[in-house]
mmCIF file of C-alpha atoms in Angstrom:
data_model
loop_
_atom_site.group_PDB
_atom_site.id
_atom_site.type_symbol
_atom_site.label_atom_id
_atom_site.label_comp_id
_atom_site.label_asym_id
_atom_site.label_seq_id
_atom_site.Cartn_x
_atom_site.Cartn_y
_atom_site.Cartn_z
ATOM 1 C CA GLY A 8 8.925 14.963 -1.048
ATOM 2 C CA GLU A 9 6.126 13.028 -2.477
ATOM 3 C CA ASN A 10 2.882 12.949 -0.932
ATOM 4 C CA VAL A 11 -0.779 11.866 -1.258
ATOM 5 C CA GLU A 12 -3.577 13.194 0.295
ATOM 6 C CA GLN A 13 -6.772 11.473 0.458
ATOM 7 C CA HIS A 14 -10.357 12.474 1.372
ATOM 8 C CA PRO A 15 -12.766 11.632 3.178
ATOM 9 C CA SER A 16 -11.275 9.614 5.864
ATOM 10 C CA THR A 17 -14.707 7.919 6.528
ATOM 11 C CA LEU A 18 -17.661 7.818 4.142
ATOM 12 C CA SER A 19 -20.947 6.176 5.229
ATOM 13 C CA VAL A 20 -23.620 5.703 2.479
ATOM 14 C CA GLN A 21 -26.989 3.900 2.009
ATOM 15 C CA GLU A 22 -26.913 0.843 -0.066
ATOM 16 C CA GLY A 23 -27.664 1.887 -3.700
ATOM 17 C CA ASP A 24 -26.125 5.277 -3.470
ATOM 18 C CA SER A 25 -22.806 6.266 -5.160
ATOM 19 C CA ALA A 26 -19.678 6.878 -3.182
ATOM 20 C CA VAL A 27 -16.973 9.284 -4.216
ATOM 21 C CA ILE A 28 -13.315 9.321 -2.767
ATOM 22 C CA LYS A 29 -10.976 12.188 -3.806
ATOM 23 C CA CYS A 30 -6.886 12.337 -3.764
ATOM 24 C CA THR A 31 -4.490 14.649 -4.648
ATOM 25 C CA TYR A 32 -0.712 13.975 -5.299
ATOM 26 C CA SER A 33 2.320 16.313 -5.285
ATOM 27 C CA ASP A 34 5.102 14.860 -7.424
ATOM 28 C CA SER A 35 4.228 15.636 -11.048
ATOM 29 C CA ALA A 36 6.390 12.574 -12.204
ATOM 30 C CA SER A 37 3.551 10.248 -11.028
ATOM 31 C CA ASN A 38 2.476 8.311 -13.974
ATOM 32 C CA TYR A 39 0.278 5.681 -12.601
ATOM 33 C CA PHE A 40 -2.451 5.823 -10.008
ATOM 34 C CA PRO A 41 -3.965 2.518 -8.807
ATOM 35 C CA TRP A 42 -6.840 2.112 -6.195
ATOM 36 C CA TYR A 43 -6.616 -0.528 -3.522
ATOM 37 C CA LYS A 44 -9.371 -2.145 -1.352
ATOM 38 C CA GLN A 45 -8.350 -3.752 2.080
ATOM 39 C CA GLU A 46 -11.314 -5.628 3.836
ATOM 40 C CA LEU A 47 -10.959 -5.955 7.529
ATOM 41 C CA GLY A 48 -7.821 -8.349 8.499
ATOM 42 C CA LYS A 49 -6.859 -8.874 4.885
ATOM 43 C CA ARG A 50 -4.383 -7.679 2.639
ATOM 44 C CA PRO A 51 -4.874 -4.745 0.301
ATOM 45 C CA GLN A 52 -5.794 -5.769 -3.324
ATOM 46 C CA LEU A 53 -5.925 -3.830 -6.632
ATOM 47 C CA ILE A 54 -9.396 -2.942 -7.664
ATOM 48 C CA ILE A 55 -8.737 -0.418 -10.614
ATOM 49 C CA ASP A 56 -5.842 1.669 -11.823
ATOM 50 C CA ILE A 57 -5.291 4.496 -14.344
ATOM 51 C CA ARG A 58 -2.298 5.726 -16.282
ATOM 52 C CA SER A 59 -1.277 9.413 -16.836
ATOM 53 C CA ASN A 60 -2.376 9.229 -20.487
ATOM 54 C CA VAL A 61 -5.926 8.530 -19.787
ATOM 55 C CA GLY A 62 -8.380 10.645 -18.037
ATOM 56 C CA GLU A 63 -11.038 8.067 -17.208
ATOM 57 C CA LYS A 64 -11.398 4.393 -16.860
ATOM 58 C CA LYS A 65 -14.665 2.403 -16.131
ATOM 59 C CA ASP A 66 -15.065 -1.235 -14.816
ATOM 60 C CA GLN A 67 -18.545 -2.153 -14.050
ATOM 61 C CA ARG A 68 -19.623 -0.180 -11.014
ATOM 62 C CA ILE A 69 -16.100 1.341 -10.410
ATOM 63 C CA ALA A 70 -14.447 4.244 -12.238
ATOM 64 C CA VAL A 71 -11.589 6.523 -11.686
ATOM 65 C CA THR A 72 -11.159 9.964 -13.042
ATOM 66 C CA LEU A 73 -7.712 11.910 -13.233
ATOM 67 C CA ASN A 74 -6.705 15.565 -13.623
ATOM 68 C CA LYS A 75 -3.111 15.599 -14.310
ATOM 69 C CA THR A 76 -3.009 19.394 -14.652
ATOM 70 C CA ALA A 77 -4.572 19.810 -11.008
ATOM 71 C CA LYS A 78 -3.034 16.477 -9.687
ATOM 72 C CA HIS A 79 -6.282 15.055 -8.541
ATOM 73 C CA PHE A 80 -7.805 11.740 -9.113
ATOM 74 C CA SER A 81 -11.032 10.258 -7.743
ATOM 75 C CA LEU A 82 -12.822 7.035 -7.429
ATOM 76 C CA HIS A 83 -16.627 6.740 -8.035
ATOM 77 C CA ILE A 84 -18.560 3.745 -7.016
ATOM 78 C CA THR A 85 -22.018 3.503 -8.027
ATOM 79 C CA GLU A 86 -24.948 1.527 -6.742
ATOM 80 C CA THR A 87 -23.053 0.633 -3.709
ATOM 81 C CA GLN A 88 -23.551 -2.651 -1.796
ATOM 82 C CA PRO A 89 -22.803 -3.806 1.551
ATOM 83 C CA GLU A 90 -19.812 -5.964 0.229
ATOM 84 C CA ASP A 91 -18.345 -2.636 -0.700
ATOM 85 C CA SER A 92 -17.627 -1.855 2.931
ATOM 86 C CA ALA A 93 -13.769 -1.742 3.215
ATOM 87 C CA VAL A 94 -10.941 0.497 3.512
ATOM 88 C CA TYR A 95 -10.039 2.018 0.142
ATOM 89 C CA PHE A 96 -6.197 3.441 -0.586
ATOM 90 C CA CYS A 97 -5.342 5.678 -3.392
ATOM 91 C CA ALA A 98 -1.961 5.683 -4.529
ATOM 92 C CA ALA A 99 0.445 7.529 -6.716
ATOM 93 C CA SER A 100 3.330 5.741 -8.479
ATOM 94 C CA LYS A 101 6.073 6.856 -10.817
ATOM 95 C CA SER A 102 8.484 4.465 -12.803
ATOM 96 C CA GLY A 103 12.103 4.747 -12.659
ATOM 97 C CA THR A 104 15.060 2.801 -13.345
ATOM 98 C CA GLY A 105 14.312 1.140 -10.337
ATOM 99 C CA GLY A 106 10.754 0.008 -10.971
ATOM 100 C CA PHE A 107 7.695 1.787 -9.649
ATOM 101 C CA LYS A 108 7.718 3.596 -6.191
ATOM 102 C CA THR A 109 4.405 3.654 -4.810
ATOM 103 C CA ILE A 110 3.187 6.217 -2.467
ATOM 104 C CA PHE A 111 -0.218 5.739 -0.652
ATOM 105 C CA GLY A 112 -2.949 7.928 0.622
ATOM 106 C CA ALA A 113 -4.115 7.587 4.362
ATOM 107 C CA GLY A 114 -7.162 5.593 3.336
ATOM 108 C CA THR A 115 -10.881 6.096 3.424
ATOM 109 C CA ARG A 116 -13.067 3.743 5.571
ATOM 110 C CA LEU A 117 -16.366 3.336 3.687
ATOM 111 C CA PHE A 118 -19.465 2.069 5.276
ATOM 112 C CA VAL A 119 -22.252 0.987 3.353
ATOM 113 C CA LYS A 120 -25.599 0.672 5.041
ATOM 114 C CA ALA A 121 -28.081 -2.032 4.271
ATOM 115 C CA GLY B 9 5.180 -19.417 -4.879
ATOM 116 C CA ALA B 10 1.517 -18.961 -5.359
ATOM 117 C CA GLY B 11 1.676 -15.449 -3.506
ATOM 118 C CA VAL B 12 3.774 -13.301 -1.270
ATOM 119 C CA SER B 13 4.594 -15.014 1.977
ATOM 120 C CA GLN B 14 5.563 -13.403 5.122
ATOM 121 C CA SER B 15 6.776 -14.675 8.376
ATOM 122 C CA PRO B 16 6.348 -14.653 11.160
ATOM 123 C CA SER B 17 2.600 -13.695 10.986
ATOM 124 C CA ASN B 18 2.547 -12.457 14.489
ATOM 125 C CA LYS B 19 5.437 -11.482 16.621
ATOM 126 C CA VAL B 20 5.414 -10.220 20.433
ATOM 127 C CA THR B 21 8.466 -8.963 21.749
ATOM 128 C CA GLU B 22 10.109 -6.953 24.600
ATOM 129 C CA LYS B 23 10.864 -3.438 24.396
ATOM 130 C CA GLY B 24 14.853 -3.199 23.498
ATOM 131 C CA LYS B 25 14.886 -6.571 21.681
ATOM 132 C CA ASP B 26 15.891 -6.981 17.714
ATOM 133 C CA VAL B 27 13.277 -8.392 15.476
ATOM 134 C CA GLU B 28 13.717 -9.823 11.860
ATOM 135 C CA LEU B 29 10.742 -10.133 9.505
ATOM 136 C CA ARG B 30 11.113 -11.978 6.520
ATOM 137 C CA CYS B 31 9.230 -11.721 2.992
ATOM 138 C CA ASP B 32 9.250 -14.184 0.112
ATOM 139 C CA PRO B 33 7.906 -12.516 -2.939
ATOM 140 C CA ILE B 34 6.193 -14.224 -5.873
ATOM 141 C CA SER B 35 8.545 -16.204 -8.006
ATOM 142 C CA GLY B 36 9.845 -13.777 -10.900
ATOM 143 C CA HIS B 37 8.774 -10.558 -9.293
ATOM 144 C CA THR B 38 11.969 -8.243 -9.104
ATOM 145 C CA ALA B 39 10.463 -5.571 -7.222
ATOM 146 C CA LEU B 40 9.877 -6.025 -3.651
ATOM 147 C CA TYR B 41 8.230 -3.161 -1.149
ATOM 148 C CA TRP B 42 7.765 -2.917 2.513
ATOM 149 C CA TYR B 43 5.095 -0.698 4.006
ATOM 150 C CA ARG B 44 4.164 -0.117 7.585
ATOM 151 C CA GLN B 45 0.307 -0.106 8.737
ATOM 152 C CA SER B 46 -0.280 1.143 12.113
ATOM 153 C CA LEU B 47 -3.738 0.329 13.870
ATOM 154 C CA GLY B 48 -6.552 2.047 11.603
ATOM 155 C CA GLN B 49 -3.925 4.045 9.696
ATOM 156 C CA GLY B 50 -2.521 3.984 6.141
ATOM 157 C CA LEU B 51 0.225 2.495 4.309
ATOM 158 C CA GLU B 52 3.585 3.958 5.222
ATOM 159 C CA PHE B 53 6.283 3.549 2.774
ATOM 160 C CA LEU B 54 9.497 2.157 4.166
ATOM 161 C CA ILE B 55 11.742 0.856 1.327
ATOM 162 C CA TYR B 56 11.732 -0.836 -2.094
ATOM 163 C CA PHE B 57 14.106 -2.847 -3.872
ATOM 164 C CA GLN B 58 14.873 -3.472 -7.542
ATOM 165 C CA GLY B 59 16.592 -6.771 -7.680
ATOM 166 C CA ASN B 60 18.840 -6.556 -4.527
ATOM 167 C CA SER B 61 19.558 -2.971 -4.622
ATOM 168 C CA ALA B 62 17.480 -0.298 -2.747
ATOM 169 C CA PRO B 63 16.861 2.873 -4.952
ATOM 170 C CA ASP B 64 14.856 4.391 -2.348
ATOM 171 C CA LYS B 65 15.431 4.035 1.545
ATOM 172 C CA SER B 66 13.776 7.399 2.496
ATOM 173 C CA GLY B 67 10.912 5.874 4.515
ATOM 174 C CA LEU B 68 13.076 3.922 6.935
ATOM 175 C CA PRO B 69 11.906 5.737 10.074
ATOM 176 C CA SER B 70 15.453 5.861 11.885
ATOM 177 C CA ASP B 71 18.633 4.125 11.789
ATOM 178 C CA ARG B 72 17.125 1.046 13.989
ATOM 179 C CA PHE B 73 15.328 0.049 10.826
ATOM 180 C CA SER B 74 17.391 -2.024 8.110
ATOM 181 C CA ALA B 75 16.509 -4.083 5.117
ATOM 182 C CA GLU B 76 18.466 -6.176 2.790
ATOM 183 C CA ARG B 77 17.257 -8.491 -0.257
ATOM 184 C CA THR B 78 19.704 -11.359 -1.503
ATOM 185 C CA GLY B 79 19.446 -13.299 -4.690
ATOM 186 C CA GLY B 80 16.742 -11.103 -5.971
ATOM 187 C CA SER B 81 14.148 -13.001 -3.788
ATOM 188 C CA VAL B 82 13.849 -13.198 -0.283
ATOM 189 C CA SER B 83 13.851 -9.834 1.627
ATOM 190 C CA THR B 84 14.583 -9.279 5.638
ATOM 191 C CA LEU B 85 13.338 -6.247 7.585
ATOM 192 C CA THR B 86 15.292 -5.630 10.855
ATOM 193 C CA ILE B 87 14.293 -3.709 13.510
ATOM 194 C CA GLN B 88 16.954 -3.013 16.266
ATOM 195 C CA ARG B 89 16.138 -2.109 19.916
ATOM 196 C CA THR B 90 12.499 -2.248 19.315
ATOM 197 C CA GLN B 91 10.339 0.625 20.855
ATOM 198 C CA GLN B 92 6.759 0.461 21.567
ATOM 199 C CA GLU B 93 5.796 2.997 18.737
ATOM 200 C CA ASP B 94 7.178 0.401 16.193
ATOM 201 C CA SER B 95 4.055 -1.964 16.762
ATOM 202 C CA ALA B 96 2.317 -2.339 13.716
ATOM 203 C CA VAL B 97 1.631 -4.718 10.858
ATOM 204 C CA TYR B 98 4.449 -4.907 8.379
ATOM 205 C CA LEU B 99 3.249 -5.406 4.707
ATOM 206 C CA CYS B 100 5.434 -6.733 2.191
ATOM 207 C CA ALA B 101 4.596 -6.521 -1.576
ATOM 208 C CA SER B 102 6.157 -7.305 -4.743
ATOM 209 C CA SER B 103 5.651 -6.368 -8.330
ATOM 210 C CA PHE B 104 6.688 -7.381 -11.753
ATOM 211 C CA ARG B 105 8.930 -4.694 -13.146
ATOM 212 C CA GLY B 106 8.163 -5.941 -16.803
ATOM 213 C CA GLY B 107 4.481 -6.016 -16.589
ATOM 214 C CA PRO B 108 1.919 -3.482 -17.919
ATOM 215 C CA THR B 109 1.335 -1.874 -14.473
ATOM 216 C CA GLY B 110 3.093 -1.342 -11.180
ATOM 217 C CA GLU B 111 0.506 -3.641 -9.409
ATOM 218 C CA LEU B 112 1.654 -4.432 -5.875
ATOM 219 C CA PHE B 113 0.755 -8.029 -4.660
ATOM 220 C CA PHE B 114 0.625 -7.935 -0.767
ATOM 221 C CA GLY B 115 1.379 -10.404 1.715
ATOM 222 C CA GLU B 116 -0.662 -11.050 4.817
ATOM 223 C CA GLY B 117 1.678 -8.886 6.655
ATOM 224 C CA SER B 118 3.491 -9.493 10.082
ATOM 225 C CA ARG B 119 1.887 -8.075 13.117
ATOM 226 C CA LEU B 120 4.796 -6.577 15.596
ATOM 227 C CA THR B 121 3.948 -6.143 19.219
ATOM 228 C CA VAL B 122 6.266 -4.466 21.419
ATOM 229 C CA LEU B 123 5.583 -4.525 25.054
#
């Protein structure tokens, strides 16, 4: 069945350093890869996404890369700030007649130390 | 509505009782999803709807779990004969099938505690 693996489960960085979170997916039909950020006690919210026909996408301090051949995708956060501290979820999604089915990774808890 | 609305926000029940959780998606969103998040854990897929039909029910943990959606809008997740391991936050999300992405808009969740 579909599966998304996410690593690491916990990541601690110093303010200003970079953070990288990696995911792999099993379903080769997946064609949309969003990343969600969940702050403590709040709902997950989309921060960036990438489609299967693109290898890289950047939005200010956040970038995502996708390797479809290897079924890997990664989130890169540069110049981390304390407000980046949260749980980050990667997801793999495929469109079908019923819309997008989205499977999430287990999450990465990011701590940014001031 | 302005966002995805879920009720109740908190539910405490005794083992063996049935519970119903409700989700009211964003107006016009055709797809609706249910996920379960246990304490400190990830988002476990349960079921999703396109309109009133459920193309994929593969995530429902057991036959004690069921969900329905009527009128292409409100959805209800029902858990029968609740067990302590059912304790979790149940998150609902909706998306617009015709949109450029499959972005999910989440509700605040329903926190279920089974004593």
